[in-house]
Short mmCIF file of C-alpha atoms in Angstrom, two decimals:
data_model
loop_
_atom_site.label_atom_id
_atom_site.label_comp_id
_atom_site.label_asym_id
_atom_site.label_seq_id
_atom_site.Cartn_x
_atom_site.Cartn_y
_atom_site.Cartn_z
CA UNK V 752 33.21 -21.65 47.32
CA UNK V 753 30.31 -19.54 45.87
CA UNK V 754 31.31 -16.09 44.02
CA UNK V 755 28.51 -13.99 43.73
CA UNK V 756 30.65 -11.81 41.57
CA UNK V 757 29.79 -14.33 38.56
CA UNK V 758 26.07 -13.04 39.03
CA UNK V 759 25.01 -10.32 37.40
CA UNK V 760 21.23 -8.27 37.55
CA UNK V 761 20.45 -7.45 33.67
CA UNK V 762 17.71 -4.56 33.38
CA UNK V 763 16.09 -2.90 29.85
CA UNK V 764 18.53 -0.01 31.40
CA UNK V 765 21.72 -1.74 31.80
CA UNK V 766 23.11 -4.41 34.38
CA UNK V 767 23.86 -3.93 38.02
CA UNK V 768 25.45 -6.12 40.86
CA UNK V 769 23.76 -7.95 43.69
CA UNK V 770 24.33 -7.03 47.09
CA UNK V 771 27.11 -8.31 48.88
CA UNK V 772 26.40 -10.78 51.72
CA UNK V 773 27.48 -8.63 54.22
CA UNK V 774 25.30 -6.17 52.95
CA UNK V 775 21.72 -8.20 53.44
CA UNK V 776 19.67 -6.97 56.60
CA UNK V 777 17.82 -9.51 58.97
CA UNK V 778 14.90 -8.80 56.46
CA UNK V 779 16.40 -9.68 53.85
CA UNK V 780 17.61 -13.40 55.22
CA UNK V 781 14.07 -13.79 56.43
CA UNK V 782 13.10 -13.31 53.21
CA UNK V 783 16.17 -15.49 52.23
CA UNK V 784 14.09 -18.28 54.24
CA UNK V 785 10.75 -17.61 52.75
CA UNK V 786 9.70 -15.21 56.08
CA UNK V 787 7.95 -11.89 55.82
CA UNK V 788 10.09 -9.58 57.87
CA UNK V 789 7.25 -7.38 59.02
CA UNK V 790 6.46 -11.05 60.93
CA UNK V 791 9.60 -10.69 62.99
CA UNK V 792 10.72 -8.29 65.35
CA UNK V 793 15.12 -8.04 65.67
CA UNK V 794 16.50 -7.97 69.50
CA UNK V 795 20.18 -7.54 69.87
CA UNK V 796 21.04 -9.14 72.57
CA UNK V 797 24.53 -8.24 75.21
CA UNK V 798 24.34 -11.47 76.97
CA UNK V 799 23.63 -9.50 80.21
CA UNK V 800 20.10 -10.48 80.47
CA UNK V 801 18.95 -7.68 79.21
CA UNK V 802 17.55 -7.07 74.97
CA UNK V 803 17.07 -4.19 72.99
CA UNK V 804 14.95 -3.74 69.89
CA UNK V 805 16.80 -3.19 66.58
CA UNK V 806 15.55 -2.21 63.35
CA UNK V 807 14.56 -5.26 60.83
CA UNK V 808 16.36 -3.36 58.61
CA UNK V 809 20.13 -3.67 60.20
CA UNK V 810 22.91 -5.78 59.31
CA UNK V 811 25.23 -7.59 61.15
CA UNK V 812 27.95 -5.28 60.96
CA UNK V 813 25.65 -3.01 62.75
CA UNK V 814 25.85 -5.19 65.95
CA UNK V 815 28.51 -4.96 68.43
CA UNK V 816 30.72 -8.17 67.90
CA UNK V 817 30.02 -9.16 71.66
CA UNK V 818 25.92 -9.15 70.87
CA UNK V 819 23.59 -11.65 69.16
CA UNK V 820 20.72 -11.19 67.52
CA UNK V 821 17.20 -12.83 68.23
CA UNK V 822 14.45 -12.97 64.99
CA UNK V 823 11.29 -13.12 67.09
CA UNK V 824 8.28 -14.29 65.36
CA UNK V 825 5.52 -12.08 66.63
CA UNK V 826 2.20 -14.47 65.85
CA UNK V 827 1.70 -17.85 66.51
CA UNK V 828 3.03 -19.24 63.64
CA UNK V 829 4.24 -23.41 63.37
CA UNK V 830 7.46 -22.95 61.87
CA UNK V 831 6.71 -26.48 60.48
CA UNK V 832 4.08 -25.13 57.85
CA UNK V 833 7.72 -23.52 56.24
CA UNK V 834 10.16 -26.13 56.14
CA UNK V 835 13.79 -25.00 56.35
CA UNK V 836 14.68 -26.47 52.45
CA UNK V 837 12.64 -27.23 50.26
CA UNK V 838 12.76 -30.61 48.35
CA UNK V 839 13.57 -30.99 44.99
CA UNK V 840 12.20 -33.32 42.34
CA UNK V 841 14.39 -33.25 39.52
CA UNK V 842 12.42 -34.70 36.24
CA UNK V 843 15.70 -33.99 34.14
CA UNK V 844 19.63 -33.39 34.21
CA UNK V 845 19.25 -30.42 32.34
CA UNK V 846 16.37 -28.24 33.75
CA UNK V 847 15.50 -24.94 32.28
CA UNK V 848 12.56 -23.96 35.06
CA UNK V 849 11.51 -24.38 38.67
CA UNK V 850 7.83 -25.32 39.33
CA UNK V 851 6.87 -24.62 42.61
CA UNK V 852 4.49 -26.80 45.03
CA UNK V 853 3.90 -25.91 47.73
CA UNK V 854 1.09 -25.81 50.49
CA UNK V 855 0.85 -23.30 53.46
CA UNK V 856 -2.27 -24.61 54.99
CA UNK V 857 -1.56 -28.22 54.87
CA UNK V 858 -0.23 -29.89 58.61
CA UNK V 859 2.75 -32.07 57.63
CA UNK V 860 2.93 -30.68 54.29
CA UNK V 861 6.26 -30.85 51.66
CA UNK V 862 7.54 -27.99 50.23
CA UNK V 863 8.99 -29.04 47.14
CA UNK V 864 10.25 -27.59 43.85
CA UNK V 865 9.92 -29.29 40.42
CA UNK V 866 13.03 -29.19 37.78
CA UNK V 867 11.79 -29.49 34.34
CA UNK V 868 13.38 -29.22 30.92
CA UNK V 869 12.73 -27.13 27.83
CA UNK V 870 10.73 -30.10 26.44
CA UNK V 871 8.77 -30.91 29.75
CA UNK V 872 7.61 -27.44 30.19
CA UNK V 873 6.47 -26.81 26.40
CA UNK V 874 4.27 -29.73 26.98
CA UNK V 875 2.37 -28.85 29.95
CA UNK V 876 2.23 -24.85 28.62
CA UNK V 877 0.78 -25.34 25.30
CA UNK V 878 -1.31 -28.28 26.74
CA UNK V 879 -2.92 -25.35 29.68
CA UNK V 880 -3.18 -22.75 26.87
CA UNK V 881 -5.48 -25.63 24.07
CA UNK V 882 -7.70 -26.87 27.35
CA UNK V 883 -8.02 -22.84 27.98
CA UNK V 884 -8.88 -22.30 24.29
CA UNK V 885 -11.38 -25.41 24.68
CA UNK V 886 -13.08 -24.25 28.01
CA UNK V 887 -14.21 -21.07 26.30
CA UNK V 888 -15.34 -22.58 22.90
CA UNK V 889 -13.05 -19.93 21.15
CA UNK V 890 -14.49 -20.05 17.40
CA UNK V 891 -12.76 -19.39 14.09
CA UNK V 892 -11.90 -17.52 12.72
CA UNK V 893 -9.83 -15.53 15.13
CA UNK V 894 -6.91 -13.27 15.30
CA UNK V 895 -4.00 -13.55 17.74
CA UNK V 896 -1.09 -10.87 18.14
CA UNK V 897 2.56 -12.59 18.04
CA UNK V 898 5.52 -10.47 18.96
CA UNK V 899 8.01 -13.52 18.61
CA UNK V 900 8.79 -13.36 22.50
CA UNK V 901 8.07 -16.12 24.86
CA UNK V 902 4.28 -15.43 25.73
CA UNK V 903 3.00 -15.39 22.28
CA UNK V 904 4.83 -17.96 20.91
CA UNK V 905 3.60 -20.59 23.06
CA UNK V 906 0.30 -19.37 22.18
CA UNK V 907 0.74 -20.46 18.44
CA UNK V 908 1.91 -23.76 19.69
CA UNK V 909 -1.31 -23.77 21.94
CA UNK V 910 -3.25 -22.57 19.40
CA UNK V 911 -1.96 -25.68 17.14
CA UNK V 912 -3.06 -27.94 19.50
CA UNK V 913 -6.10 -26.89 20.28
CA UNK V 914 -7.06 -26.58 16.19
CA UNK V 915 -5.84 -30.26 15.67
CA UNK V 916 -7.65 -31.44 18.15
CA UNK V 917 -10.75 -29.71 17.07
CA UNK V 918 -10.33 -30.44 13.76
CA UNK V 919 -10.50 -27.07 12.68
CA UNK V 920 -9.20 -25.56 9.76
CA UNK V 921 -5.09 -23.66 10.56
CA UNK V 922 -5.88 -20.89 7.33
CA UNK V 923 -8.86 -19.83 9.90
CA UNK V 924 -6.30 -17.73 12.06
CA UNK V 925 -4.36 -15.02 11.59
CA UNK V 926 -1.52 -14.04 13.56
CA UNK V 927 -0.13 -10.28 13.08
CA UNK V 928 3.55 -8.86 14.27
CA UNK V 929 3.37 -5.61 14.29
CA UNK V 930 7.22 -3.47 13.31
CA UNK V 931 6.97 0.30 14.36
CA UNK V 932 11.02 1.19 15.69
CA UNK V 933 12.04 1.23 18.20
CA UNK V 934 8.80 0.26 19.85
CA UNK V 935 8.76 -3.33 18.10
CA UNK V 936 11.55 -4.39 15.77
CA UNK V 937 11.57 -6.25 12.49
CA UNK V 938 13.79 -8.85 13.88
CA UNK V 939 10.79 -9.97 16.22
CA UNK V 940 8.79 -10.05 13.08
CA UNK V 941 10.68 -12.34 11.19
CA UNK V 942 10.85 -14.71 14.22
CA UNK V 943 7.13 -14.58 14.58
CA UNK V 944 6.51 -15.32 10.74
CA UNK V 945 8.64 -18.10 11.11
CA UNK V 946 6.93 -19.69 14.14
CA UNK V 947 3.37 -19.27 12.22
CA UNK V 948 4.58 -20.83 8.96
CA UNK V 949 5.56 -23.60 10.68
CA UNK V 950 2.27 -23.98 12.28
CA UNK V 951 0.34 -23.78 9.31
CA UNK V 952 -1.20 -20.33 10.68
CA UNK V 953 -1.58 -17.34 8.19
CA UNK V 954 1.08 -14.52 9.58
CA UNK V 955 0.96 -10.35 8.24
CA UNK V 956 3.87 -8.56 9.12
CA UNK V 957 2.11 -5.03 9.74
CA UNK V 958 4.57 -2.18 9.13
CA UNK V 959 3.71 1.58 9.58
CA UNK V 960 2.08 2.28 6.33
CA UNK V 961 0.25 -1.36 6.86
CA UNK V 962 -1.11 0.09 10.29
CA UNK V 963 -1.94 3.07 8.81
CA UNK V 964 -3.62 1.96 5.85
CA UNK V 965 -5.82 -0.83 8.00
CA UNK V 966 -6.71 1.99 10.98
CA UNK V 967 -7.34 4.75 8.59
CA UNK V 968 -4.69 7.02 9.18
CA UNK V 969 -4.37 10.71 7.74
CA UNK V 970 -0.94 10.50 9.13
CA UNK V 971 1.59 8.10 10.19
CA UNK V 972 1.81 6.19 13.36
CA UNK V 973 5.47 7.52 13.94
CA UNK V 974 4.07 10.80 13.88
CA UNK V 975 1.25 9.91 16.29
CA UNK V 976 3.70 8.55 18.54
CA UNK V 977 5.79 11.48 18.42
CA UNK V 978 3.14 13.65 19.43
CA UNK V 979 1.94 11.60 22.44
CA UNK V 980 5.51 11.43 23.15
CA UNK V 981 5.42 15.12 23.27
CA UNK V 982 2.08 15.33 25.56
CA UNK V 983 2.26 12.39 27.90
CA UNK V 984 6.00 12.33 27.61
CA UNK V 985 8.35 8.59 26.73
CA UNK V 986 7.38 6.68 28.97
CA UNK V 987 3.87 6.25 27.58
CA UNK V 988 5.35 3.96 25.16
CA UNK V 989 4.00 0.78 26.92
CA UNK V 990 0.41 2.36 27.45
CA UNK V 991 0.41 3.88 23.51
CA UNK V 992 1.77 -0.13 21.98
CA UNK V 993 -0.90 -1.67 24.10
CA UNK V 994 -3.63 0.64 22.65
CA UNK V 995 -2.10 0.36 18.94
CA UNK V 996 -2.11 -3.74 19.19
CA UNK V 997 -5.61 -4.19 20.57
CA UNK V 998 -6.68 -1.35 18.15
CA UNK V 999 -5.06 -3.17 15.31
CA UNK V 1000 -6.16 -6.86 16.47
CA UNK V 1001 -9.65 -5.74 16.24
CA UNK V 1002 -9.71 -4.13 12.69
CA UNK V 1003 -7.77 -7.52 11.30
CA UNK V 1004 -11.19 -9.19 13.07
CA UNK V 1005 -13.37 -7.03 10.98
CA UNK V 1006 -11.59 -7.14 7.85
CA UNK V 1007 -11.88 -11.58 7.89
CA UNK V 1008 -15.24 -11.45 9.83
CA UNK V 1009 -13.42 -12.79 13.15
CA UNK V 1010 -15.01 -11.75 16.51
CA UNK V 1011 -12.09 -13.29 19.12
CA UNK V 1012 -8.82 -11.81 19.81
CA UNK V 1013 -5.74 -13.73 21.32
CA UNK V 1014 -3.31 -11.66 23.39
CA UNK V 1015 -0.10 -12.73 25.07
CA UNK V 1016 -1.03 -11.23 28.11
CA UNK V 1017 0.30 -13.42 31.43
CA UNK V 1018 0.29 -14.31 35.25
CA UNK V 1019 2.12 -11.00 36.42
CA UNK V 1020 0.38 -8.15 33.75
CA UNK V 1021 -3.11 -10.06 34.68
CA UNK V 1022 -1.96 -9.60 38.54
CA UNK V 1023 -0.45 -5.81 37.76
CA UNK V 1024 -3.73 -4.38 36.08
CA UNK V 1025 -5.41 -6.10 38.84
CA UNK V 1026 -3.42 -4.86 41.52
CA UNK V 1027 -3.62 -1.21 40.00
CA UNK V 1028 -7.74 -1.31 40.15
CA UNK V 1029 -7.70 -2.23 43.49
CA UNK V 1030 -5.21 -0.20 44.81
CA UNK V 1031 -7.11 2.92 43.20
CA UNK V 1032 -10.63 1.76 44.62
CA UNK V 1033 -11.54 0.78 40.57
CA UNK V 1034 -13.87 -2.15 39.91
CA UNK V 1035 -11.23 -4.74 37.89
CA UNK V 1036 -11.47 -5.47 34.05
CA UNK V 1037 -12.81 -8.80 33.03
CA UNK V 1038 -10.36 -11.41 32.80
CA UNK V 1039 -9.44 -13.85 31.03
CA UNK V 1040 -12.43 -12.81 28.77
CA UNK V 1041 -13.13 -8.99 27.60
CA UNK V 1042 -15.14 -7.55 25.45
CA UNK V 1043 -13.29 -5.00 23.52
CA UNK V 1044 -15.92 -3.16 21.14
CA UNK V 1045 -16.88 -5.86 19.03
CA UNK V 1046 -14.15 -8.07 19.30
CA UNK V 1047 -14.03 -11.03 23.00
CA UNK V 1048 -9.98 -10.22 23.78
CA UNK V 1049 -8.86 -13.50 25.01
CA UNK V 1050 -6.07 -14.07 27.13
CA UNK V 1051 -5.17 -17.47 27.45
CA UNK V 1052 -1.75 -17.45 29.52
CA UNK V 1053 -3.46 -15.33 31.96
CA UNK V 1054 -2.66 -17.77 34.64
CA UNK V 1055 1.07 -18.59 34.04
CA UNK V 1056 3.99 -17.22 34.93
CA UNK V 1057 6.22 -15.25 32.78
CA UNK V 1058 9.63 -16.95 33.26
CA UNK V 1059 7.84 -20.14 32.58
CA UNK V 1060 7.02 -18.79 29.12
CA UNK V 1061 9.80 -17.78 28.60
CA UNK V 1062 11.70 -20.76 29.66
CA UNK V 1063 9.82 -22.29 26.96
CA UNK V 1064 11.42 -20.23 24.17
CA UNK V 1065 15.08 -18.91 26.41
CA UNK V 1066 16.84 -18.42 23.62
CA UNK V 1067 14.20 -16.24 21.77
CA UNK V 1068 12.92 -14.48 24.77
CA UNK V 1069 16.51 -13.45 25.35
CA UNK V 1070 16.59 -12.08 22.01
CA UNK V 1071 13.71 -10.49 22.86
CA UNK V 1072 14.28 -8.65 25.78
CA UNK V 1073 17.70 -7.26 24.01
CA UNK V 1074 15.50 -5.42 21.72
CA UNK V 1075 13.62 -3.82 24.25
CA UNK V 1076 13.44 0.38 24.41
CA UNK V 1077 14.86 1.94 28.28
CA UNK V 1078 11.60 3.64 28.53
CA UNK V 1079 8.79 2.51 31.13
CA UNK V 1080 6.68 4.50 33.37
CA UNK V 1081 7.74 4.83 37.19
CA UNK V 1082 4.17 3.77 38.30
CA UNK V 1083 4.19 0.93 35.78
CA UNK V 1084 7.31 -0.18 36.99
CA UNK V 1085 6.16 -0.03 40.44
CA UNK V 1086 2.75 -2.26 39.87
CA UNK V 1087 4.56 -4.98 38.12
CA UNK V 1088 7.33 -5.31 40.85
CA UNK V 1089 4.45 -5.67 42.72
CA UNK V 1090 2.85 -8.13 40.65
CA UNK V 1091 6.03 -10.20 41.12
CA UNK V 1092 6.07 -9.76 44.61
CA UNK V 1093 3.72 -11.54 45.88
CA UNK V 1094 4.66 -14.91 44.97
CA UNK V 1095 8.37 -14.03 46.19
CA UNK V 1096 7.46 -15.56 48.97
CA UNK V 1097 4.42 -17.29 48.76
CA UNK V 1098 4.13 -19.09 45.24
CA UNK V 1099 0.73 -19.15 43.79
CA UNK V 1100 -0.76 -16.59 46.23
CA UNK V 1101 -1.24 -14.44 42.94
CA UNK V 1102 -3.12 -16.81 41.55
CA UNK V 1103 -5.22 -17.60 44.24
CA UNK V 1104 -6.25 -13.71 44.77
CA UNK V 1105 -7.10 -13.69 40.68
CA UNK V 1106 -9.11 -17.03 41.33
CA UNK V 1107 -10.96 -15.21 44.16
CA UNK V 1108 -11.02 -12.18 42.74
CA UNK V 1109 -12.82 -13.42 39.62
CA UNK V 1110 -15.10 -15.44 41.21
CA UNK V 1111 -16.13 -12.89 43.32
CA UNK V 1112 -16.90 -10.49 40.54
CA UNK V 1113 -18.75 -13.09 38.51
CA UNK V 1114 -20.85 -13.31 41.27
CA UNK V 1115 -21.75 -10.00 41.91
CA UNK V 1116 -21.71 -9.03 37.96
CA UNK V 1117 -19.17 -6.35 39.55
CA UNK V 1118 -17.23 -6.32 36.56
CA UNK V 1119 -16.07 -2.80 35.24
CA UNK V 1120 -17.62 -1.97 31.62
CA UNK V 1121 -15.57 -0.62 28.90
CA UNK V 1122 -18.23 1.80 27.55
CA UNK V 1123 -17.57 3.22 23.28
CA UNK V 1124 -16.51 6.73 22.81
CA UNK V 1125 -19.16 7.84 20.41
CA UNK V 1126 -17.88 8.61 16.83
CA UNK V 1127 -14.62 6.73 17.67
CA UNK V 1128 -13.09 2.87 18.27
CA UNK V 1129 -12.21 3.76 21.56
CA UNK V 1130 -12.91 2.28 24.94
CA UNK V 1131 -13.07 3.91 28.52
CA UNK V 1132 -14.09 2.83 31.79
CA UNK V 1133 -15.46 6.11 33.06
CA UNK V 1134 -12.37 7.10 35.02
CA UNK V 1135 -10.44 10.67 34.48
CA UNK V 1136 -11.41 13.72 34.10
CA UNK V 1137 -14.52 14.74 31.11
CA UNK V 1138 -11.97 17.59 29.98
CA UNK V 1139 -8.76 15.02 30.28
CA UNK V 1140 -10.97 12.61 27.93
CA UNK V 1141 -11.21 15.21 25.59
CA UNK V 1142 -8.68 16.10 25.20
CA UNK V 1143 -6.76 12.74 24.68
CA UNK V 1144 -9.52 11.82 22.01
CA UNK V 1145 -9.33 15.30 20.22
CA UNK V 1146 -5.59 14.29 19.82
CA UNK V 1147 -5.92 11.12 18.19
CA UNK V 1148 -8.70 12.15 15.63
CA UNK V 1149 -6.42 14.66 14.37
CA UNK V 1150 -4.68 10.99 13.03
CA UNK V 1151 -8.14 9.37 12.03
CA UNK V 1152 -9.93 11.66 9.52
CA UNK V 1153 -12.98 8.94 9.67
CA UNK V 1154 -13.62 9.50 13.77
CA UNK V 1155 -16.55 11.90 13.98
CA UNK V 1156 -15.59 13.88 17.51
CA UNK V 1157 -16.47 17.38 18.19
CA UNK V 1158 -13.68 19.67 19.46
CA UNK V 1159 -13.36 19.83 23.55
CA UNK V 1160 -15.04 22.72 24.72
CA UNK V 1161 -11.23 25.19 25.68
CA UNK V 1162 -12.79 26.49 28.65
#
């Protein structure tokens, strides 16, 4: 007999239970069975002839012990294109990931699920990420950010594979960790160096008087994070790291002559960013090719999930997410749930809108531009407010003596 008790939800913030059974709605077992509730209308129903709407959102316990309960599909939907279970191929006794396949518009179609080991799933990753690497001609030498989690380090074993097969030479990338506590740990670093060595890749360990030296710094990056802290308030950590990597990917491209830029960046923060354009009637970035000042940021797990990276490395990804700060933006949080939701029920139907969605702009060169803040290495796409802007880059040239900004105007 199943004890959910055994299962336990483990957040950045601490871990929490799952619902009880008798706790889950009539949405939630639609959802169970791979249904949309907002497809269904709920009908209790006395057994007198007579029914009477419910909300989707009841339980069980809600209805009188005498009643049933009708799930009526509200379009005309064949319930075959959903089969009941799905079958499973297992392609190992000890499987680490579930791959899903499965086809909606297909008459007669299976819905299956594909086990696969450690071993299986490394293969066909890092195989996607050298044919990626291939497709777009990426030329050495290049940079690529490593934080020693499960995205990046399947890009170095990508990366490999893709250099072997090109013949090209391994001391033409560099791969940077980057330690500023608690943002980014040294532990990551040293499993991150590790990875690279192995690979034959050079690997800097960039640590806060590295960053500061290479950007330029007056100050100290601590100190500029604990005055955006101030402003913007924690939960800008995610939004200030980003900026910091791409920022320092792009000077370790000037300082070997480099021009390409590999970032860890997958399926669901493609699908986020995505989702957050949209949603705020904003043209989309390019993806999975953007030009960031001088440097083309790459990003060549753009298409796959994160647990399947991280199923790749489980034991270092753990690791990983141990390390991570309780500090994330409510909105940020919100997008990637998002993100995640839509292939809760409906695998691949992320992919499919970044497919369309990318075609789509490539047609209509509908792409959003990242234009240069004069005087500075900055990037923005035109969105905010001109005294916002300002005030944002007057802050940060107070930590970059070289930037050549006026003051903003106080009125």
């Amino acid at each position: 007999m199943s004890n959910w008790e055994r299962v336990t939800l483990l957040f950045a913030n601490g871990a929490r239970p799952l619902a009880q059974k008798d706790a889950l709605s009539f949405a939630d077992l639609l959802r169970a069975n791979r249904f949309p509730p907002s497809m269904f209308q709920a009908y209790e129903v006395p057994g007198d002839g007579s029914l009477r709407p419910v909300p989707i959102s009841h339980t069980l316990e809600e209805i009188p012990e005498t009643s049933n309960v009708i799930l009526q599909c509200m379009r005309n939907t064949d319930a075959e294109l959903v089969p009941p279970a799905l079958s499973t191929y297992a392609h190992t006794d000890r499987p680490v990931a579930a791959m899903y396949d499965l086809k909606y518009a297909e008459k007669d179609s299976l819905h299956g699920v594909h086990l696969v080991d450690d071993e299986q799933l490394r293969e066909m990753v890092f195989v996607k990420i050298a044919d990626f690497l291939h497709e777009h001609r990426v030329e050495l030498p290049l940079v690529a950010g490593i934080s020693g989690g499960g995205d990046s380090s399947s890009i170095v074993q990508g990366l490999r594979r893709y250099a072997t097969a090109q013949d090209l030479p391994a001391d033409q990338v560099l791969c940077f960790t980057v330690v500023l506590d608690p943002l980014w740990r040294g532990t990551a670093a040293d499993r991150a160096r590790e990875l690279c060595e192995g690979n034959g890749f050079g690997h800097r360990v960039l640590y806060p008087e590295d960053i500061a030296a290479l950007l330029g710094m007056s100050t100290t990056p601590q100190a500029l994070w604990t005055e955006i802290r101030s402003v913007y308030g924690p939960d800008s950590s995610h939004f200030f790291g980003t900026w910091l990597l791409n920022l320092v990917g792009r000077a370790l491209n000037k300082e070997i002559g480099g021009s390409n830029l590999l970032m860890g960046y997958n399926r669901e923060d493609v699908m986020a960013e995505l989702l957050f354009c949209l949603m705020n009637g904003r043209r989309p970035l390019p993806y999975p090719k953007r030009r960031t000042g001088e440097v083309d940021c790459f990003m060549p797990v753009w298409d796959v999930p994160k647990v399947l990276l991280d199923s790749c490395y489980p034991q270092v990804s753990e690791v990983n997410y141990a390390e991570r700060i309780d500090s994330t933006a409510p909105r940020r949080s919100s997008i990637y749930y998002q993100a995640h939701a839509l292939d809760a029920i409906v695998p691949q139907m992320s992919l499919s809108l970044m497919t369309g969605v990318r075609t789509l702009m490539d047609s209509l060169n509908g792409w959003e531009e990242l234009e240069a803040v004069d005087g500075t290495p900055l990037l923005h796409t035109g969105h905010g407010s001109p005294g916002d802007r300002a005030s944002l880059v007057a802050l940060l040239a107070r930590h970059f003596p070289d930037w050549s900004v006026s003051e903003p105007d106080p009125q």
